[in-house]
Amino acid sequence: MSPPQQPSSTNPNSLKIRLTHRFLHNLNNLNKKRSNLDNTQIHQRYNRVKLAAYASMAHVVGSRRAWSRAILWKIRNRKVSTRHKRVDHKPTNHHHARSIKRRTTNHSNPKREYVDPNGNSGQEVKLRKLVPGVETMDACGLLDETADYIKCLATQVEVMRNLVDLFSTI
Amino acid sequence: MLHCHYTTMNIPGNTSGTDVSVLERQQARMKWQQQQQEGLSNGNDHRFRARVEIKPDPDLQYEWPDFSDACQDQLIPPLMTDHNVKKRKTHEDYKQKAVSKENGVKDKKIKGCSDENSTETSLKEKPKVVETQKQEYIHVRARRGQATDSHSLAERVRREKISERMKYLQDLVPGCNKITGKAGMLDEIINYVQSLQKQVEFLSMKLATLQPRLDFDIDSLIMKEMFEIPAIGYSSEVANSTYFQVNSLLEMGNSPIDTMLRRSTGGPVSIPEAFVLSSCFNQMQPGVTWDGDLHNLYRMEIQQESTTIPFQPHKFTGSYEGSNLKMEL
């Protein structure tokens, strides 16, 4: 039921449209699945909305980009770990699931010192932490991914803002 | 037992390596090349004149190699056993090319001592060296110390790529026109990404609070809208027809978003205005033109409904937006 993919993926207008659809789709699923949480724990819902936002962003871009792949991978791992959590309610398995999650999510973001030969260690390290999936890329690819990530993030922010605005007025 | 010295050559009018125009460098290069060839043709005595003596450059910049008589005797004799002018010329050409390298990393200087040893290998690449020298002539800069040409070439290409990407990022990140330099740009980029992520968090929190009140069952409507209304650019007729459609679907709630999105993505009107327009459509008359009156509509909308959050419909302008949003809530 996903909207048809448009060829000009870097066109911000088409990106926005696709993002909107995808995001609303995800939110809708969210609402349907966890309808029991409607009145409880805004924080949980907030987390899920945030997750839906990033997921929709990553899905729209697909596997073309390293950052979208990293996000999709993280989400998949998180789903697996939560599934483990739900199935086995023993504390040991819970621990195990949590450790799995932590191990896998940290796999793509190991906390290690990266010293750039150019001496830009502080900034590039920070950038690598911010943009998912660029830990092992060279400076050139890093900037490329950052540009794409920024574009998608900005579009996502705009879509969300519009949604909020609309929902607040209705 | 290789000594690395770097020489400086004063080109008239050359104050700093980075500021010299390409043309000036090219002219200097031509001059040096001519001098070099003249020197070579003069005979064996001038064998060493063409030697490039390099001294450490305190300014962290490379300047053109000096065409001085003092030479590196320790380096040369073991390599210049045969007085093959061709070979020497190759070496000179090679070094000239090496000399003409862009501002680079300082520590690569030290590797340059091995350059002397690789002279013989450069002999094979003589035509290639000459060719690449001509191609790279303008763009490369003094660099003594690249083991092979391909390395310096690749490095130069890499740096070009990076600067190209930085320029593209400069366009993406608002408010970065005046910032030059990689460090400042990186700082701005980091700030921008952080602010965007915080915005996403903030807006998702907002959406989470708004969610229970709203019906999100819009998938079918979205698909209907998607296929019924093709995404076209602005035209008042299209806009008017959209209004009628919007009116019919207004009670559904959320589908206006998509229609308005599709309408507004092609034009200058920002989306919040469009949304507000759709929501207050039943109050306004349908004969509204698209272009100028939306601002008026928006203002009237705000006055009429006190519950409307006074959201500013201007485009995102950088990190200021994040703080503004926080202040509003």
Coordinates of C-alpha atoms in Angstrom, one line a residue:
Chain A
M1 CA 0.0 0.0 0.0
S2 CA 3.0 2.3 -0.3
P3 CA 2.7 5.2 -2.7
P4 CA 4.4 4.7 -6.1
Q5 CA 8.0 5.5 -6.1
Q6 CA 8.8 8.6 -8.2
P7 CA 12.0 8.6 -10.3
S8 CA 13.3 12.0 -9.2
S9 CA 14.1 11.0 -5.7
T10 CA 16.2 14.0 -4.9
N11 CA 13.5 16.4 -5.9
P12 CA 12.4 17.9 -2.6
N13 CA 8.8 18.2 -3.6
S14 CA 8.4 14.5 -4.4
L15 CA 10.4 13.7 -1.4
K16 CA 8.1 15.7 0.7
I17 CA 5.0 14.1 -0.7
R18 CA 6.4 10.6 -0.2
L19 CA 7.6 11.4 3.3
T20 CA 4.1 12.7 4.2
H21 CA 2.4 9.6 2.9
R22 CA 4.9 7.3 4.6
F23 CA 4.9 9.1 7.8
L24 CA 1.1 9.2 8.0
H25 CA 1.0 5.6 7.1
N26 CA 3.4 4.8 9.9
L27 CA 1.5 6.9 12.4
N28 CA -1.7 5.2 11.4
N29 CA -0.2 1.8 12.0
L30 CA 1.1 3.0 15.2
N31 CA -2.3 4.2 16.3
K32 CA -4.0 1.0 15.2
K33 CA -1.5 -1.3 16.8
R34 CA -1.2 0.4 20.1
S35 CA -4.6 1.8 20.6
N36 CA -4.5 0.9 24.2
L37 CA -1.9 3.5 24.8
D38 CA -4.0 6.3 23.6
N39 CA -4.6 7.7 27.0
T40 CA -1.5 6.6 28.8
Q41 CA 2.1 7.6 28.9
I42 CA 2.7 10.3 26.4
H43 CA 6.4 9.5 26.7
Q44 CA 6.0 6.1 25.2
R45 CA 3.9 7.5 22.4
Y46 CA 6.4 10.2 21.8
N47 CA 9.1 7.6 21.4
R48 CA 7.0 5.7 19.0
V49 CA 6.2 8.8 17.0
K50 CA 9.8 9.6 16.8
L51 CA 10.6 6.1 15.7
A52 CA 7.9 6.4 13.1
A53 CA 9.4 9.6 11.8
Y54 CA 12.9 8.2 11.4
A55 CA 11.5 5.0 10.0
S56 CA 9.4 6.7 7.4
M57 CA 12.4 8.9 6.5
A58 CA 14.6 5.8 6.0
H59 CA 12.0 3.9 4.1
V60 CA 11.3 6.7 1.7
V61 CA 15.0 6.9 0.9
G62 CA 15.4 3.2 0.8
S63 CA 18.7 1.4 0.8
R64 CA 20.4 3.8 -1.4
R65 CA 22.1 5.7 1.4
A66 CA 24.2 4.4 4.2
W67 CA 22.3 6.4 6.8
S68 CA 19.0 5.0 5.7
R69 CA 20.4 1.5 5.8
A70 CA 21.7 2.1 9.3
I71 CA 18.4 3.4 10.5
L72 CA 16.5 0.5 9.0
W73 CA 18.9 -2.0 10.4
K74 CA 18.6 -0.5 13.9
I75 CA 14.9 -0.5 13.7
R76 CA 14.9 -4.1 12.6
N77 CA 17.1 -5.1 15.4
R78 CA 15.0 -3.2 17.9
K79 CA 11.9 -5.0 16.7
V80 CA 13.7 -8.3 17.1
S81 CA 14.8 -7.5 20.5
T82 CA 11.3 -6.3 21.6
R83 CA 9.8 -9.4 20.2
H84 CA 12.2 -11.4 22.3
K85 CA 11.2 -9.3 25.3
R86 CA 7.6 -9.9 24.8
V87 CA 7.8 -13.6 24.2
D88 CA 10.0 -14.5 27.1
H89 CA 9.2 -12.8 30.3
K90 CA 12.0 -14.3 32.2
P91 CA 14.5 -11.7 33.5
T92 CA 17.4 -13.6 32.0
N93 CA 16.0 -13.5 28.5
H94 CA 15.0 -9.9 29.0
H95 CA 18.6 -9.2 29.9
H96 CA 19.7 -11.2 26.9
A97 CA 17.4 -9.3 24.6
R98 CA 18.5 -6.0 26.0
S99 CA 22.2 -7.0 25.6
I100 CA 21.5 -8.1 22.1
K101 CA 19.9 -4.8 21.3
R102 CA 22.7 -2.9 22.8
R103 CA 25.3 -4.9 21.2
T104 CA 23.8 -4.7 17.8
T105 CA 22.9 -1.0 18.0
N106 CA 26.4 -0.2 19.2
H107 CA 27.9 -2.2 16.4
S108 CA 27.4 0.5 14.0
N109 CA 28.4 3.2 16.4
P110 CA 31.4 1.9 18.4
K111 CA 32.7 4.5 20.8
R112 CA 36.2 4.8 19.6
E113 CA 38.5 7.7 19.0
Y114 CA 38.8 8.5 15.4
V115 CA 41.7 10.7 14.7
D116 CA 41.6 12.3 11.3
P117 CA 45.0 12.9 9.7
N118 CA 43.9 16.4 8.8
G119 CA 43.5 17.2 12.4
N120 CA 39.7 17.6 12.2
S121 CA 39.2 14.9 14.7
G122 CA 36.8 16.7 17.0
Q123 CA 34.4 17.8 14.4
E124 CA 34.3 14.9 12.1
V125 CA 33.9 12.6 15.1
K126 CA 30.9 14.6 16.2
L127 CA 29.4 14.5 12.7
R128 CA 29.9 10.7 12.5
K129 CA 28.0 10.4 15.7
L130 CA 25.2 12.5 14.5
V131 CA 24.6 10.9 11.1
P132 CA 23.9 7.2 11.4
G133 CA 25.9 4.8 9.4
V134 CA 28.9 6.9 8.5
E135 CA 31.3 5.6 11.0
T136 CA 33.6 3.9 8.6
M137 CA 33.3 6.2 5.7
D138 CA 36.0 8.5 4.3
A139 CA 35.6 12.2 4.5
C140 CA 34.2 12.5 1.0
G141 CA 31.4 9.9 1.6
L142 CA 30.8 11.4 5.0
L143 CA 30.0 14.8 3.5
D144 CA 27.8 13.2 0.9
E145 CA 25.8 11.3 3.4
T146 CA 25.5 14.3 5.6
A147 CA 24.1 16.3 2.8
D148 CA 21.5 13.7 2.0
Y149 CA 20.7 13.3 5.6
I150 CA 20.2 17.0 6.1
K151 CA 17.9 17.2 3.2
C152 CA 15.7 14.4 4.4
L153 CA 15.7 15.7 7.9
A154 CA 14.7 19.1 6.9
T155 CA 11.9 17.7 4.8
Q156 CA 10.8 15.5 7.6
V157 CA 10.7 18.4 10.0
E158 CA 8.7 20.4 7.5
V159 CA 6.2 17.6 7.1
M160 CA 5.8 17.1 10.8
R161 CA 5.4 20.8 11.4
N162 CA 2.7 21.0 8.9
L163 CA 1.0 18.1 10.4
V164 CA 1.1 19.5 13.9
D165 CA -0.1 22.8 12.6
L166 CA -3.0 21.2 10.8
F167 CA -3.9 19.0 13.7
S168 CA -3.8 21.7 16.2
T169 CA -6.3 23.8 14.2
I170 CA -8.8 21.1 13.5
Chain B
M1 CA 71.0 9.4 4.7
L2 CA 68.6 11.4 2.9
H3 CA 68.1 14.9 3.9
C4 CA 65.0 16.7 3.3
H5 CA 65.2 20.4 2.6
Y6 CA 62.7 22.6 1.1
T7 CA 63.5 25.6 -0.9
T8 CA 61.5 28.6 -1.5
M9 CA 61.3 30.5 -4.7
N10 CA 60.2 34.0 -4.9
I11 CA 57.9 34.6 -7.7
P12 CA 57.3 38.2 -8.3
G13 CA 54.0 39.2 -6.9
N14 CA 53.5 36.0 -5.1
T15 CA 52.6 36.8 -1.5
S16 CA 50.9 33.6 -0.3
G17 CA 50.5 30.3 -2.0
T18 CA 46.8 30.2 -1.8
D19 CA 46.2 33.7 -3.0
V20 CA 48.2 33.4 -6.2
S21 CA 46.0 33.2 -9.2
V22 CA 46.2 30.2 -11.3
L23 CA 47.5 32.3 -14.2
E24 CA 50.4 33.6 -12.2
R25 CA 51.4 30.2 -11.2
Q26 CA 51.2 29.0 -14.7
Q27 CA 53.4 31.8 -15.9
A28 CA 55.9 31.1 -13.2
R29 CA 55.9 27.5 -14.0
M30 CA 56.6 28.3 -17.7
K31 CA 59.4 30.5 -16.7
W32 CA 61.0 27.9 -14.5
Q33 CA 60.5 25.3 -17.1
Q34 CA 62.3 27.3 -19.7
Q35 CA 65.1 28.1 -17.3
Q36 CA 65.4 24.6 -16.5
Q37 CA 65.7 23.4 -20.1
E38 CA 68.2 26.1 -20.8
G39 CA 70.2 25.0 -17.9
L40 CA 70.1 21.4 -18.9
S41 CA 71.2 22.2 -22.4
N42 CA 74.3 24.0 -21.2
G43 CA 76.1 20.9 -20.2
N44 CA 77.2 18.8 -17.4
D45 CA 78.3 21.6 -15.2
H46 CA 74.8 22.7 -14.8
R47 CA 73.6 19.4 -14.0
F48 CA 73.1 20.3 -10.5
R49 CA 71.7 23.7 -11.2
A50 CA 68.5 22.1 -12.0
R51 CA 68.5 20.4 -8.7
V52 CA 65.8 21.5 -6.5
E53 CA 66.7 22.5 -3.1
I54 CA 64.0 22.6 -0.7
K55 CA 64.0 24.2 2.7
P56 CA 61.4 24.0 5.4
D57 CA 58.8 26.5 5.0
P58 CA 57.9 28.3 8.2
D59 CA 54.6 29.7 6.9
L60 CA 53.1 26.3 6.4
Q61 CA 52.8 27.1 2.8
Y62 CA 54.7 25.8 -0.1
E63 CA 56.3 28.1 -2.6
W64 CA 58.0 27.4 -5.8
P65 CA 61.3 25.6 -5.6
D66 CA 64.3 27.8 -5.9
F67 CA 66.3 27.5 -9.0
S68 CA 69.5 28.0 -7.2
D69 CA 72.9 26.7 -7.8
A70 CA 73.4 25.2 -4.4
C71 CA 72.4 21.7 -4.6
Q72 CA 72.0 18.6 -2.6
D73 CA 75.2 16.8 -3.3
Q74 CA 74.4 14.0 -1.0
L75 CA 71.3 13.2 -2.7
I76 CA 72.3 13.5 -6.2
P77 CA 75.5 11.7 -6.9
P78 CA 74.3 8.2 -6.3
L79 CA 71.4 8.8 -8.6
M80 CA 73.0 10.9 -11.3
T81 CA 75.7 8.5 -12.2
D82 CA 74.8 8.5 -15.9
H83 CA 74.6 11.8 -17.4
N84 CA 71.6 11.0 -19.3
V85 CA 70.0 14.3 -20.1
K86 CA 66.7 12.6 -20.8
K87 CA 66.7 10.9 -17.5
R88 CA 67.6 14.1 -15.7
K89 CA 64.9 15.9 -17.6
T90 CA 62.5 13.3 -16.5
H91 CA 63.5 13.8 -13.0
E92 CA 63.2 17.5 -13.4
D93 CA 59.9 17.3 -15.0
Y94 CA 58.8 14.9 -12.3
K95 CA 59.9 17.2 -9.6
Q96 CA 58.5 20.1 -11.3
K97 CA 55.2 18.4 -11.3
A98 CA 55.7 17.3 -7.8
V99 CA 56.6 20.9 -7.1
S100 CA 53.4 22.1 -8.5
K101 CA 51.2 20.6 -5.9
E102 CA 48.4 22.2 -4.0
N103 CA 48.7 23.2 -0.4
G104 CA 48.9 19.9 1.3
V105 CA 49.5 18.2 4.5
K106 CA 52.8 19.1 6.0
D107 CA 53.8 15.7 7.2
K108 CA 53.9 14.5 3.7
K109 CA 57.0 16.6 3.2
I110 CA 59.0 14.1 5.1
K111 CA 58.3 11.3 2.8
G112 CA 59.8 13.3 0.1
C113 CA 63.2 12.0 0.7
S114 CA 62.2 8.8 -0.9
D115 CA 61.5 10.8 -3.9
E116 CA 65.1 10.7 -5.0
N117 CA 65.1 7.0 -5.0
S118 CA 62.1 6.7 -7.1
T119 CA 63.6 8.8 -9.9
E120 CA 64.5 5.8 -11.9
T121 CA 61.0 4.5 -11.7
S122 CA 59.8 7.8 -12.9
L123 CA 61.8 7.3 -16.0
K124 CA 59.4 4.8 -17.3
E125 CA 56.6 7.1 -16.8
K126 CA 58.2 9.9 -18.6
P127 CA 55.6 10.4 -21.2
K128 CA 52.9 9.9 -18.7
V129 CA 54.6 12.4 -16.4
V130 CA 54.8 15.0 -19.0
E131 CA 51.3 14.4 -20.0
T132 CA 49.9 14.5 -16.6
Q133 CA 52.1 17.4 -15.8
K134 CA 50.4 19.4 -18.5
Q135 CA 47.0 18.3 -17.4
E136 CA 47.6 18.9 -13.7
Y137 CA 49.7 21.9 -14.4
I138 CA 47.3 24.5 -13.2
H139 CA 45.9 22.7 -10.2
V140 CA 48.8 21.1 -8.4
R141 CA 51.4 22.6 -6.3
A142 CA 54.7 22.2 -4.8
R143 CA 55.0 18.8 -3.3
R144 CA 58.2 17.1 -2.8
G145 CA 57.6 13.7 -1.5
Q146 CA 55.0 11.8 -3.4
A147 CA 56.3 8.4 -4.1
T148 CA 54.3 8.1 -7.3
D149 CA 52.3 10.4 -9.4
S150 CA 49.1 8.6 -8.9
H151 CA 49.2 9.3 -5.3
S152 CA 49.4 13.0 -5.7
L153 CA 46.8 12.9 -8.4
A154 CA 44.4 11.0 -6.3
E155 CA 45.0 13.3 -3.4
R156 CA 44.3 16.3 -5.4
V157 CA 41.1 14.7 -6.8
R158 CA 40.0 13.8 -3.3
R159 CA 40.5 17.3 -2.1
E160 CA 38.6 18.6 -5.0
K161 CA 35.7 16.3 -4.2
I162 CA 35.6 17.3 -0.6
S163 CA 35.6 21.0 -1.4
E164 CA 32.8 20.4 -3.9
R165 CA 30.8 18.7 -1.3
M166 CA 31.4 21.4 1.2
K167 CA 30.0 23.9 -1.3
Y168 CA 26.9 21.8 -1.7
L169 CA 26.5 21.6 2.0
Q170 CA 26.9 25.3 2.2
D171 CA 23.9 25.6 0.0
L172 CA 21.9 23.2 2.1
V173 CA 22.7 24.7 5.5
P174 CA 21.0 28.1 5.8
G175 CA 23.2 31.0 6.8
C176 CA 26.5 29.6 5.7
N177 CA 27.3 31.9 2.9
K178 CA 29.8 33.9 4.7
I179 CA 31.6 31.1 6.3
T180 CA 34.7 30.0 4.5
G181 CA 36.9 27.2 5.6
K182 CA 36.2 23.6 6.4
A183 CA 36.3 24.0 10.2
G184 CA 33.7 26.7 10.4
M185 CA 31.5 24.9 7.9
L186 CA 31.7 21.6 9.8
D187 CA 30.7 23.4 13.0
E188 CA 27.7 24.9 11.3
I189 CA 26.7 21.6 9.8
I190 CA 27.0 19.8 13.1
N191 CA 24.8 22.5 14.7
Y192 CA 22.3 22.3 12.0
V193 CA 22.0 18.5 12.2
Q194 CA 21.7 18.7 15.9
S195 CA 19.0 21.3 15.7
L196 CA 17.1 19.3 13.1
Q197 CA 17.1 16.3 15.2
K198 CA 15.9 18.2 18.2
Q199 CA 13.2 19.6 16.1
V200 CA 12.1 16.1 15.1
E201 CA 12.0 15.2 18.8
F202 CA 10.0 18.2 19.7
L203 CA 7.5 17.8 16.9
S204 CA 7.0 14.2 17.6
M205 CA 6.3 15.1 21.2
K206 CA 3.8 17.5 20.0
L207 CA 2.3 15.0 17.7
A208 CA 2.1 12.5 20.5
T209 CA 0.1 14.8 22.6
L210 CA -2.2 15.6 19.7
Q211 CA -2.6 12.1 18.6
P212 CA -5.4 10.7 20.7
R213 CA -7.7 13.4 19.5
L214 CA -7.4 12.6 15.9
D215 CA -8.4 10.0 13.6
F216 CA -5.6 8.7 11.5
D217 CA -7.6 6.5 9.3
I218 CA -6.6 8.2 6.1
D219 CA -4.8 5.6 4.1
S220 CA -7.6 4.9 1.8
L221 CA -8.2 8.6 1.4
I222 CA -4.6 9.2 0.7
M223 CA -4.6 6.6 -2.1
K224 CA -7.7 8.0 -3.5
E225 CA -6.3 11.5 -3.5
M226 CA -3.1 10.3 -4.9
F227 CA -4.5 8.8 -8.0
E228 CA -7.3 11.2 -8.6
I229 CA -5.4 14.4 -8.5
P230 CA -2.2 14.5 -10.4
A231 CA 0.5 16.7 -9.0
I232 CA 0.6 19.8 -11.1
G233 CA 2.1 23.2 -10.6
Y234 CA 0.1 26.2 -9.8
S235 CA -2.8 27.5 -11.7
S236 CA -5.8 29.2 -10.3
E237 CA -8.2 26.9 -12.1
V238 CA -6.5 23.9 -10.5
A239 CA -6.5 25.6 -7.2
N240 CA -10.1 26.4 -7.4
S241 CA -11.1 22.9 -8.3
T242 CA -9.0 21.7 -5.4
Y243 CA -11.0 24.0 -3.2
F244 CA -14.2 22.4 -4.1
Q245 CA -12.8 19.0 -3.6
V246 CA -11.3 20.0 -0.3
N247 CA -14.6 21.3 0.8
S248 CA -16.3 17.9 0.1
L249 CA -13.6 16.1 2.0
L250 CA -13.2 18.5 4.8
E251 CA -15.1 16.5 7.4
M252 CA -12.8 13.6 6.8
G253 CA -10.1 15.6 8.4
N254 CA -6.7 14.8 7.1
S255 CA -6.9 14.4 3.4
P256 CA -6.7 18.1 2.7
I257 CA -3.1 17.8 3.8
D258 CA -2.2 15.8 0.8
T259 CA -4.1 17.9 -1.7
M260 CA -2.7 21.0 -0.3
L261 CA 0.7 19.5 -0.2
R262 CA 0.5 18.6 -3.8
R263 CA -0.7 22.0 -4.7
S264 CA 1.7 23.9 -2.7
T265 CA 4.8 22.0 -3.3
G266 CA 5.0 23.5 -6.7
G267 CA 4.7 27.1 -5.7
P268 CA 5.9 29.7 -3.4
V269 CA 3.1 29.5 -0.8
S270 CA 4.2 27.8 2.3
I271 CA 2.2 24.9 3.5
P272 CA 0.9 26.0 6.8
E273 CA -1.1 28.7 5.1
A274 CA -2.5 26.1 2.8
F275 CA -3.6 24.0 5.6
V276 CA -5.1 26.8 7.5
L277 CA -6.9 27.7 4.3
S278 CA -8.3 24.2 4.0
S279 CA -9.4 24.1 7.6
C280 CA -11.1 27.5 7.4
F281 CA -12.5 26.8 4.0
N282 CA -16.0 26.3 5.1
Q283 CA -15.9 29.7 6.6
M284 CA -14.5 31.5 3.6
Q285 CA -15.7 31.8 0.1
P286 CA -14.4 29.5 -2.5
G287 CA -13.5 32.2 -4.9
V288 CA -10.3 33.0 -3.3
T289 CA -7.2 33.4 -5.4
W290 CA -4.2 31.5 -4.5
D291 CA -1.5 33.9 -4.5
G292 CA -1.8 37.0 -2.4
D293 CA -4.6 36.5 -0.1
L294 CA -3.4 33.5 1.8
H295 CA -1.6 35.7 4.2
N296 CA -4.7 37.6 4.9
L297 CA -6.6 34.4 5.4
Y298 CA -4.1 33.2 7.8
R299 CA -4.3 36.2 9.9
M300 CA -8.0 36.2 9.9
E301 CA -7.9 32.6 10.8
I302 CA -5.7 33.3 13.8
Q303 CA -8.0 36.1 15.0
Q304 CA -11.1 34.0 14.7
E305 CA -9.8 30.9 16.4
S306 CA -8.0 31.6 19.6
T307 CA -7.1 28.0 19.9
T308 CA -4.9 28.3 16.8
I309 CA -1.3 28.0 17.7
P310 CA 0.4 31.1 16.2
F311 CA 2.7 29.1 14.1
Q312 CA 4.8 31.2 11.9
P313 CA 4.5 30.2 8.3
H314 CA 8.0 31.1 7.2
K315 CA 10.5 28.8 6.0
F316 CA 12.9 27.1 8.2
T317 CA 15.8 29.4 8.8
G318 CA 18.2 27.4 10.7
S319 CA 18.9 26.9 14.3
Y320 CA 16.8 29.8 15.3
E321 CA 13.7 27.8 14.5
G322 CA 14.5 25.3 17.1
S323 CA 14.7 27.8 19.9
N324 CA 11.5 29.5 18.7
L325 CA 9.6 26.3 18.8
K326 CA 10.8 25.6 22.3
M327 CA 9.7 29.0 23.4
E328 CA 6.3 28.6 22.0
L329 CA 5.5 25.5 23.9

